[in-house]
Amino acid sequence: MPVYNAPTRDTRFVINEVLQLASYGHLAGFENATQEMTDTIVEEAGRFVSEVVAPLNLSGDKEGCTRHPDGSVTTPAGFKEAYRQYVDGGWGTLSAPEAFGGQGLPHVLGFTMESYLASANQAFAMYPGLANGAISAIREKGSPEQQAMYLPKMVSGEWLGTMNLTEPHCGTDLGMIRTRAVPAADGSYAITGTKIFISAGDHDLTENIIHLVLAKTPGAPESSKGISLFIVPKFIVGADGSLGERNAVSVGSIEEKMGIHGNATCVMNYDGAKGWMVGEENKGLAAMFIMMNAARLGVGMQGLAQADVAYQNGLAYALDRRQGRALTGPAEPQERADPIIVHPDVRRMLMDAKTFIEGMRALCLWGALQVDLTHKAATEAERQEADDLISLLTPVIKGYGTDMGYKVATNMQQIWGGHGYIAENGMDQFVRDARIAMIYEGANGVQAMDLAGRKLALNGGRAVQRFFALVDGECAQPSDDETVTLVAGRLSKAVGEMKAATMWFMQNAPANPNNLGVGAYAYMTLTGIVSLGLMWLRMAKVASAAIAAEAGDTPFYEAKLACARHWATRYTTEAGALRREVEAGSETIMALTPEQLAIA
């Protein structure tokens, strides 16, 4: 049976010592985030997901969701009861706005809970996770009446929400959507069309589901400029908040998927369903990006989450399984064989995983802090800087984070050897569940193009220049600690490679855009390595100071320094190669015609 123990000690290290969350107590929304409060939330969240949600992961994967003849959907056994405990515990309200019943705490705490849920049971976590994007869009673009009608019950968890974007013939290119919205005399719209890949499209967890649907009104431009966004509830909501008749929206089928079987991924049919426009006509793209950006950060955390749970199980097996002897001589001569953790190749996979996971956790939580500072920092300049940084790094957190999450999951399966290929051991589920995160909410190639094709040039390159200045400034700070000096030196060289790749794009992409398109993925990976390096430099400084101050828990801090050195000596070796990959240009990639590619 797979195990999961929420990494509460490491989370508290990041929140309290690296981010120093309590130091922001003078800002609105941070005043209640004392260290005592934070530690309590982190520990209780870890206990809840480890004890209540994680045990349903393997069984939920095997059982999956069921669509009944009447079109209703039920979730796997235990999901409904666990969700009720999640709602009763107020876990979904942590960082939701107080105006609609939330606790108004920093996003760092909400993101922590999301990452624990996704590690424990990614399919389960997606039900409340999808609602967060819908809540954000209604909060930002909905009318006061819409906010009052829908948000309190969505924030409380009494209702959940979905994002209905993709259609059978279009995914990324949403300008091609065919779903239509015809205005009615009462101010509503009749929504007709089919949406696919709709996570949590129907279920038995809540009495109502609030679908946010992209559609086009009559005469709208046949491009992304003609998209509008609509609220389409499963059950019509009365003026007094009561539920009325069933809307004309139904589940055509549940997709047969590679993983996340416990989440109902549905084909949704809208047959003149009643909907209400959110925001302005033909301005749905802006609302969509609110949902997508929230979802992309959440999916980036899914990469971290699957890596974390896979690592825990890979490590447990490496400590238990005995095969062969250590290269330096028997580690346990009284036994017939040593545990496989003595073998350098197993250690390689474990150290690569631990270094990524802990660096990525710091990056995700730092990103969550930037989300809050975008709105709540004391000055406009600080708010703008936070917005620039999180906008730049959102595609990196999603793309690099899920690429590496999948790599870690497969490496942990590799540690199990043949037993990792056996379903009852659960390692294959981590690999299957991790794989979708590289695809949905914008495939990782799209993330790379968002970074290199949009974010670099935005506002004259302001965001990336701020990022460079941030990294350079931290690298320049002197230190007497050998590890800190090593990490700073290697990070300085890695960001130098990133600067060179950025300049190459500026010089070579305008004349041939394919140069940017081909190099974007390598550039995203390079940015991911640098971003993790910034986190490891910060963590190394904190760990070094804690050891010097004899703060206690020395083995924990020594392990941080060891992982920081591992990042410096192993991860940074890719930086120069990735820059050279960018500079190789597009000539060989684009050389063959489609016909030549097809030659067998």
XYZ file of C-alpha atoms in Angstrom:
600
model
C 0.000 0.000 0.000
C 1.554 3.352 -0.999
C 2.283 5.789 1.803
C 2.059 9.564 2.060
C 3.147 11.780 4.929
C 2.688 15.502 4.350
C 6.090 17.281 4.477
C 5.084 19.661 7.253
C 8.606 20.238 8.633
C 9.948 21.330 5.271
C 6.876 23.462 4.601
C 7.311 25.287 7.903
C 10.976 25.864 7.069
C 10.047 27.553 3.803
C 7.159 29.602 5.185
C 8.731 30.695 8.466
C 12.458 30.850 7.755
C 12.859 31.432 4.031
C 9.767 33.501 3.185
C 9.451 34.884 6.754
C 5.709 35.138 6.270
C 5.140 36.640 9.708
C 7.179 39.700 8.700
C 4.349 40.745 6.360
C 1.906 41.146 9.244
C 1.533 44.864 8.545
C -0.177 44.101 5.222
C -3.896 43.462 4.801
C -4.661 39.759 4.885
C -1.389 38.870 6.621
C -2.221 40.143 10.096
C -3.571 36.769 11.267
C -0.792 34.731 9.662
C 1.329 34.510 12.787
C 3.871 31.717 13.034
C 1.724 29.951 15.616
C -1.316 30.124 13.346
C 0.691 29.067 10.300
C 2.271 26.097 12.054
C -1.118 24.909 13.303
C -2.689 25.130 9.840
C 0.237 23.331 8.191
C 0.271 20.495 10.730
C -3.497 20.009 10.749
C -3.694 20.139 6.947
C -0.974 17.509 6.762
C -2.767 15.296 9.234
C -6.089 15.586 7.408
C -4.797 14.720 3.947
C -2.501 11.960 5.195
C -5.192 10.253 7.257
C -8.400 10.965 5.329
C -7.603 11.635 1.663
C -4.456 9.620 0.899
C -5.990 6.208 1.740
C -8.528 6.754 -1.075
C -5.932 7.299 -3.796
C -5.244 3.730 -4.917
C -8.836 2.540 -4.486
C -10.184 5.609 -6.302
C -7.829 4.926 -9.199
C -9.045 1.351 -9.497
C -12.757 2.152 -9.163
C -12.952 5.370 -11.162
C -16.132 7.365 -11.694
C -19.447 5.986 -12.926
C -21.907 7.578 -15.339
C -25.429 6.300 -14.834
C -28.189 5.942 -17.474
C -29.804 9.192 -16.325
C -26.538 11.028 -17.003
C -25.593 11.500 -13.342
C -22.074 10.700 -12.141
C -20.855 9.197 -8.884
C -17.328 9.447 -7.568
C -15.340 6.532 -6.092
C -16.238 5.123 -2.699
C -15.166 7.371 0.138
C -14.761 10.548 -1.930
C -18.083 12.067 -0.901
C -17.438 11.484 2.798
C -13.889 12.827 2.559
C -15.113 15.903 0.713
C -17.685 16.544 3.429
C -14.885 16.492 6.010
C -12.857 18.832 3.799
C -15.750 21.312 3.691
C -16.571 20.964 7.398
C -12.931 21.671 8.207
C -13.029 24.885 6.188
C -9.972 23.823 4.198
C -11.193 25.338 0.948
C -11.754 28.726 2.551
C -8.188 29.376 3.762
C -7.184 32.041 1.257
C -10.637 32.829 -0.131
C -11.888 36.427 0.304
C -13.558 37.222 3.599
C -16.307 39.144 1.785
C -17.683 35.826 0.513
C -17.086 33.688 3.591
C -13.401 32.913 3.211
C -10.725 33.268 5.870
C -8.710 35.761 3.840
C -5.346 34.216 4.774
C -2.314 34.459 2.452
C -2.262 32.291 -0.655
C 0.853 30.595 0.730
C -1.383 28.655 3.119
C -4.031 27.856 0.518
C -1.351 26.664 -1.902
C 0.158 24.489 0.826
C -3.149 22.715 1.319
C -3.563 22.297 -2.450
C -0.139 20.708 -2.788
C -0.796 18.294 0.082
C -4.146 17.308 -1.433
C -2.594 16.698 -4.841
C 0.135 14.503 -3.343
C -2.371 12.541 -1.324
C -4.903 12.128 -4.125
C -4.603 14.229 -7.277
C -7.973 13.120 -8.661
C -9.739 14.168 -5.455
C -7.840 17.463 -5.259
C -9.056 18.464 -8.697
C -12.686 18.804 -7.570
C -12.114 21.807 -5.281
C -9.088 22.878 -7.319
C -11.106 23.546 -10.476
C -13.555 25.630 -8.490
C -10.768 28.027 -7.475
C -10.290 29.183 -11.057
C -14.020 29.701 -11.488
C -14.196 31.665 -8.240
C -11.321 33.906 -9.383
C -13.013 34.689 -12.690
C -16.401 35.515 -11.135
C -14.718 37.606 -8.471
C -12.756 39.637 -11.031
C -15.292 39.874 -13.875
C -18.711 39.016 -12.494
C -21.360 41.584 -11.626
C -22.098 42.286 -7.953
C -25.321 40.317 -8.342
C -23.471 37.313 -9.796
C -20.874 37.458 -7.053
C -23.554 37.566 -4.360
C -25.506 34.700 -5.933
C -22.660 32.257 -6.576
C -19.507 33.043 -4.617
C -20.574 32.438 -0.997
C -21.594 28.842 -1.688
C -18.648 28.217 -4.008
C -16.205 29.551 -1.428
C -17.797 27.457 1.335
C -17.580 24.354 -0.847
C -21.339 23.795 -0.880
C -21.118 24.213 -4.658
C -18.198 23.486 -6.943
C -17.290 24.934 -10.330
C -15.692 23.995 -13.638
C -13.927 25.551 -16.613
C -15.452 24.635 -20.000
C -12.987 25.692 -22.676
C -11.943 22.822 -24.944
C -14.027 21.454 -27.832
C -13.456 18.368 -29.997
C -11.836 20.381 -32.805
C -9.968 22.993 -30.766
C -7.927 23.214 -27.613
C -5.226 25.859 -27.482
C -6.701 27.824 -30.396
C -9.898 28.845 -28.650
C -10.800 31.282 -31.403
C -12.138 28.221 -33.248
C -14.827 27.361 -30.699
C -18.300 26.609 -32.074
C -20.405 26.754 -28.901
C -23.023 29.447 -29.394
C -24.835 31.763 -27.012
C -28.121 33.212 -28.265
C -29.584 36.089 -26.228
C -33.021 35.630 -24.671
C -35.583 38.276 -23.733
C -34.930 37.890 -19.995
C -31.229 38.819 -20.305
C -29.980 35.252 -20.233
C -28.471 33.303 -23.139
C -29.241 29.895 -24.620
C -25.932 27.978 -24.704
C -25.580 25.210 -27.286
C -22.474 23.171 -28.016
C -20.179 20.394 -26.843
C -17.176 20.688 -24.547
C -14.654 17.930 -23.906
C -12.026 17.094 -21.273
C -14.047 18.889 -18.591
C -12.545 17.929 -15.249
C -15.153 17.475 -12.517
C -17.847 18.012 -15.151
C -20.371 16.185 -12.992
C -20.215 14.385 -9.638
C -22.095 13.666 -6.437
C -19.975 15.795 -4.084
C -22.176 18.898 -4.141
C -25.791 19.714 -4.894
C -24.913 22.215 -7.618
C -22.063 22.778 -10.082
C -21.356 26.194 -11.575
C -19.964 25.785 -15.088
C -18.036 28.639 -16.673
C -18.418 28.226 -20.420
C -16.733 29.955 -23.341
C -19.079 30.613 -26.259
C -19.694 33.048 -29.112
C -22.667 35.320 -29.510
C -24.350 35.910 -32.905
C -22.160 38.010 -35.162
C -19.082 37.703 -32.941
C -15.694 37.755 -34.716
C -14.500 34.291 -35.735
C -11.342 34.603 -33.657
C -10.311 34.797 -30.029
C -11.633 38.368 -30.058
C -15.153 36.973 -30.347
C -15.160 34.868 -27.178
C -17.546 35.576 -24.315
C -17.773 33.859 -20.920
C -20.994 32.544 -19.372
C -22.140 31.167 -16.028
C -24.180 28.027 -16.670
C -25.298 26.339 -13.427
C -26.249 22.668 -13.320
C -29.396 23.730 -11.448
C -30.902 27.164 -11.960
C -30.464 29.328 -8.870
C -33.463 31.354 -7.709
C -33.330 34.942 -6.513
C -33.470 33.682 -2.940
C -30.562 31.279 -3.515
C -32.717 28.176 -3.723
C -32.180 25.580 -6.434
C -34.759 25.319 -9.181
C -35.046 23.237 -12.331
C -32.260 21.178 -13.881
C -30.511 23.100 -16.654
C -30.150 21.674 -20.162
C -26.581 20.541 -19.617
C -25.699 16.849 -19.496
C -22.755 14.467 -19.456
C -22.360 12.694 -22.789
C -19.680 10.381 -21.460
C -16.769 10.080 -19.066
C -13.398 10.018 -20.812
C -11.392 6.788 -20.515
C -8.051 8.168 -19.365
C -4.496 7.093 -18.640
C -4.689 8.386 -15.065
C -6.611 10.537 -12.564
C -9.380 7.959 -12.797
C -11.035 9.231 -9.639
C -11.869 12.536 -11.314
C -14.858 12.702 -13.669
C -13.428 14.072 -16.928
C -16.557 14.601 -18.978
C -17.906 15.323 -22.412
C -20.448 18.060 -21.672
C -23.443 18.704 -23.915
C -25.202 22.069 -23.768
C -28.601 21.939 -25.440
C -29.951 25.452 -25.157
C -28.842 25.633 -21.525
C -29.600 28.863 -19.718
C -26.517 30.951 -19.041
C -25.552 34.476 -18.009
C -22.698 36.488 -19.451
C -19.743 37.265 -17.199
C -18.192 40.639 -17.953
C -18.417 42.246 -21.367
C -19.396 40.635 -24.649
C -16.414 39.424 -26.694
C -14.136 40.000 -23.683
C -14.146 36.432 -22.431
C -10.480 35.902 -23.230
C -9.399 38.133 -20.331
C -11.653 36.225 -17.941
C -10.344 32.949 -19.345
C -6.770 33.952 -18.543
C -7.749 34.640 -14.939
C -8.926 31.038 -14.717
C -5.981 29.682 -16.681
C -3.300 31.486 -14.690
C -4.755 30.264 -11.405
C -5.002 26.754 -12.842
C -1.457 26.814 -14.243
C 0.023 27.561 -10.840
C -2.114 24.768 -9.413
C -0.945 22.330 -12.068
C 2.668 23.299 -11.432
C 2.070 22.261 -7.843
C 0.686 18.955 -9.101
C 4.125 18.308 -10.612
C 5.673 18.956 -7.208
C 2.975 16.900 -5.505
C 3.378 13.748 -7.593
C 7.156 13.979 -7.329
C 6.851 14.239 -3.548
C 4.603 11.233 -3.000
C 6.571 9.146 -5.510
C 9.810 10.111 -3.742
C 8.458 9.071 -0.358
C 7.600 5.645 -1.718
C 10.820 5.323 -3.699
C 12.862 6.142 -0.608
C 10.905 3.704 1.548
C 11.552 0.912 -0.949
C 15.246 1.783 -1.260
C 15.610 1.488 2.505
C 13.819 -1.883 2.620
C 14.742 -3.768 -0.558
C 17.977 -5.795 -0.402
C 19.956 -6.539 -3.541
C 23.729 -6.850 -3.963
C 26.485 -5.181 -1.983
C 27.814 -1.645 -1.683
C 30.695 -0.955 -4.060
C 32.919 -0.057 -1.093
C 32.209 -3.318 0.711
C 29.220 -4.802 2.565
C 27.292 -2.142 4.458
C 25.494 -4.757 6.546
C 27.696 -7.889 6.484
C 25.399 -9.714 8.882
C 22.715 -9.697 6.154
C 22.753 -11.623 2.855
C 22.525 -8.360 0.885
C 22.574 -4.624 1.479
C 19.550 -2.341 1.046
C 19.605 -0.846 -2.430
C 20.014 2.667 -1.033
C 23.760 1.918 -0.858
C 24.025 1.867 -4.665
C 25.207 5.145 -6.219
C 22.710 5.055 -9.082
C 19.826 4.730 -6.636
C 21.304 7.595 -4.615
C 21.561 9.643 -7.825
C 17.838 9.333 -8.463
C 16.973 10.047 -4.833
C 19.204 13.124 -4.580
C 17.961 14.491 -7.912
C 14.408 14.037 -6.644
C 14.925 15.508 -3.169
C 16.742 18.534 -4.603
C 13.988 19.212 -7.123
C 11.138 18.677 -4.652
C 12.471 20.943 -1.935
C 13.560 23.608 -4.408
C 10.218 23.455 -6.204
C 8.293 23.664 -2.935
C 10.141 26.865 -2.117
C 9.507 28.226 -5.627
C 5.775 27.445 -5.517
C 5.295 28.998 -2.090
C 7.385 32.030 -3.039
C 5.167 32.319 -6.131
C 2.084 32.178 -3.915
C 3.506 35.032 -1.874
C 3.950 37.083 -5.054
C 0.266 36.491 -5.875
C -0.660 38.156 -2.585
C 1.891 40.953 -2.912
C 0.522 41.765 -6.365
C -2.598 43.030 -4.604
C -1.480 43.777 -1.055
C 2.103 45.086 -1.068
C 2.516 48.488 0.534
C 3.485 50.447 -2.581
C 2.504 50.421 -6.231
C 6.123 49.734 -7.175
C 6.212 46.630 -4.964
C 2.868 45.445 -6.329
C 4.115 45.892 -9.892
C 7.333 44.006 -9.189
C 5.466 41.081 -7.656
C 3.071 40.976 -10.614
C 5.954 41.064 -13.090
C 7.785 38.219 -11.370
C 4.826 35.866 -10.977
C 3.608 36.582 -14.514
C 7.063 35.742 -15.884
C 7.457 32.570 -13.841
C 3.926 31.121 -14.019
C 4.675 29.226 -17.269
C 7.968 28.058 -15.741
C 6.304 26.760 -12.582
C 3.756 24.938 -14.732
C 6.068 23.726 -17.509
C 9.361 22.972 -15.783
C 7.579 21.888 -12.607
C 5.485 19.239 -14.336
C 8.288 18.076 -16.627
C 10.441 17.407 -13.593
C 7.550 16.029 -11.573
C 7.005 13.359 -14.211
C 10.736 12.628 -14.421
C 10.937 12.144 -10.662
C 7.877 9.875 -10.666
C 9.377 7.633 -13.350
C 12.735 7.540 -11.568
C 11.071 6.508 -8.332
C 9.258 3.766 -10.230
C 12.670 2.741 -11.592
C 14.012 2.342 -8.053
C 11.291 -0.249 -7.466
C 12.469 -2.193 -10.512
C 10.014 -4.830 -11.688
C 7.842 -4.285 -8.631
C 7.316 -0.699 -9.764
C 5.562 -2.065 -12.832
C 3.025 -3.949 -10.717
C -0.144 -1.908 -10.206
C -0.874 -2.998 -6.629
C 2.309 -1.231 -5.455
C 0.982 2.102 -6.663
C 4.093 3.466 -8.369
C 2.503 3.280 -11.814
C -0.349 5.505 -10.615
C 2.066 8.292 -9.678
C 3.587 8.108 -13.165
C 0.184 8.055 -14.886
C -1.222 10.867 -12.776
C 1.897 13.007 -13.220
C 1.770 12.687 -17.012
C -1.444 14.670 -17.462
C 0.023 17.700 -15.704
C 2.400 18.194 -18.650
C -0.593 18.361 -21.002
C -3.600 20.116 -19.525
C -4.079 23.812 -18.765
C -1.836 24.544 -21.732
C 0.632 21.866 -22.865
C 4.196 22.548 -21.810
C 5.225 23.584 -25.302
C 2.565 26.281 -25.044
C 4.005 27.324 -21.682
C 7.428 27.661 -23.269
C 6.018 29.883 -26.020
C 4.123 31.950 -23.457
C 7.414 32.557 -21.649
C 9.678 33.192 -24.628
C 7.132 34.583 -27.080
C 5.018 36.776 -24.782
C 6.526 37.339 -21.360
C 10.068 38.261 -22.414
C 9.021 41.178 -24.594
C 6.145 42.376 -22.422
C 6.554 45.976 -21.259
C 9.917 46.232 -22.976
C 11.329 43.204 -21.153
C 10.680 44.703 -17.717
C 9.825 41.411 -15.991
C 12.854 39.431 -17.097
C 15.159 42.341 -16.304
C 13.703 42.459 -12.807
C 14.294 38.746 -12.466
C 17.897 39.121 -13.592
C 18.423 41.968 -11.125
C 16.926 39.887 -8.313
C 19.205 36.923 -9.004
C 22.294 39.075 -9.544
C 21.667 40.956 -6.318
C 21.412 37.794 -4.247
C 24.452 36.226 -5.889
C 26.515 39.343 -5.103
C 25.943 39.181 -1.355
C 29.173 37.999 0.313
C 29.243 34.916 2.546
C 31.815 33.033 4.621
C 29.982 29.738 4.054
C 31.559 27.525 1.381
C 28.225 26.105 0.228
C 26.605 29.524 -0.075
C 29.614 30.775 -2.053
C 29.497 27.715 -4.320
C 25.776 28.050 -5.009
C 26.049 31.797 -5.625
C 28.912 31.281 -8.079
C 27.168 28.534 -10.018
C 23.876 30.432 -10.029
C 25.646 33.523 -11.357
C 27.041 31.476 -14.238
C 23.641 29.847 -14.923
C 21.826 33.177 -15.050
C 24.585 34.382 -17.346
C 23.669 31.566 -19.745
C 20.022 32.642 -19.487
C 20.953 36.244 -20.272
C 22.932 35.096 -23.311
C 20.001 32.981 -24.540
C 17.667 35.957 -24.041
C 19.950 38.198 -26.084
C 20.185 35.566 -28.831
C 16.384 35.566 -29.106
C 16.372 39.340 -29.387
C 18.928 39.219 -32.190
C 17.651 36.202 -34.123
C 13.921 35.789 -33.557
C 12.631 38.913 -35.373
C 14.016 37.821 -38.744
C 13.006 34.179 -38.252
C 10.300 33.523 -35.613
C 10.975 29.790 -35.873
C 14.235 30.426 -34.028
C 12.211 31.452 -31.012
C 9.662 28.673 -31.443
C 12.343 25.990 -31.583
C 14.403 27.371 -28.704
C 11.536 28.198 -26.362
C 11.421 24.831 -24.607
C 15.126 24.809 -23.816
C 14.784 28.389 -22.596
C 11.921 27.441 -20.272
C 13.983 24.596 -18.822
C 16.964 26.906 -18.352
C 14.750 29.415 -16.556
C 13.470 26.611 -14.329
C 17.007 25.635 -13.335
C 17.865 29.267 -12.530
C 14.628 29.738 -10.560
C 15.329 26.654 -8.463
C 18.857 27.945 -7.968
C 17.553 31.202 -6.549
C 15.524 29.215 -4.038
C 18.496 27.009 -3.142
C 20.721 30.035 -2.613
C 18.167 31.466 -0.208
C 17.704 28.161 1.598
C 21.467 27.644 1.862
C 21.851 31.069 3.492
C 19.137 30.285 6.029
C 20.507 26.813 6.784
C 24.057 28.112 7.184
C 22.914 30.833 9.590
C 20.837 28.343 11.614
C 23.799 25.997 12.035
C 26.094 28.871 13.003
C 23.560 30.058 15.578
C 23.208 26.511 16.982
C 19.458 26.758 16.451
C 18.989 22.999 16.773
C 17.753 20.409 14.255
C 21.267 20.406 12.783
C 20.766 17.290 10.586
C 17.862 19.032 8.839
C 19.935 22.101 8.024
C 22.959 20.016 7.011
C 20.732 18.155 4.569
C 19.641 21.513 3.109
C 23.268 22.454 2.465
C 23.953 19.059 0.877
C 21.006 19.488 -1.504
C 22.114 23.034 -2.309
C 25.540 21.674 -3.284
C 23.836 18.982 -5.340
C 21.909 21.646 -7.270
C 25.120 23.615 -7.800
C 27.210 20.705 -9.028
C 24.622 18.638 -10.934
C 21.728 20.802 -12.093
C 23.800 23.717 -13.345
C 25.735 21.523 -15.746
C 22.695 21.676 -18.045
C 22.638 25.480 -18.249
C 25.343 25.883 -20.880
C 23.975 23.020 -22.955
C 20.494 24.548 -22.908
C 21.859 27.927 -24.005
C 23.688 26.225 -26.888
C 20.475 24.406 -27.794
C 18.703 27.767 -28.029
C 21.502 29.152 -30.177
C 21.402 26.161 -32.532
C 18.406 27.814 -34.165
C 15.677 26.259 -36.239
C 17.471 25.129 -39.409
C 17.638 21.378 -38.702
C 14.283 21.273 -36.911
C 12.412 22.816 -39.841
C 14.529 21.289 -42.632
C 12.272 18.424 -43.734
C 8.975 18.768 -45.541
C 5.946 16.955 -44.099
C 6.346 14.409 -46.884
C 9.970 13.761 -45.948
C 9.044 13.338 -42.319
C 6.587 10.652 -43.365
C 9.200 8.567 -45.200
C 9.589 5.232 -43.393
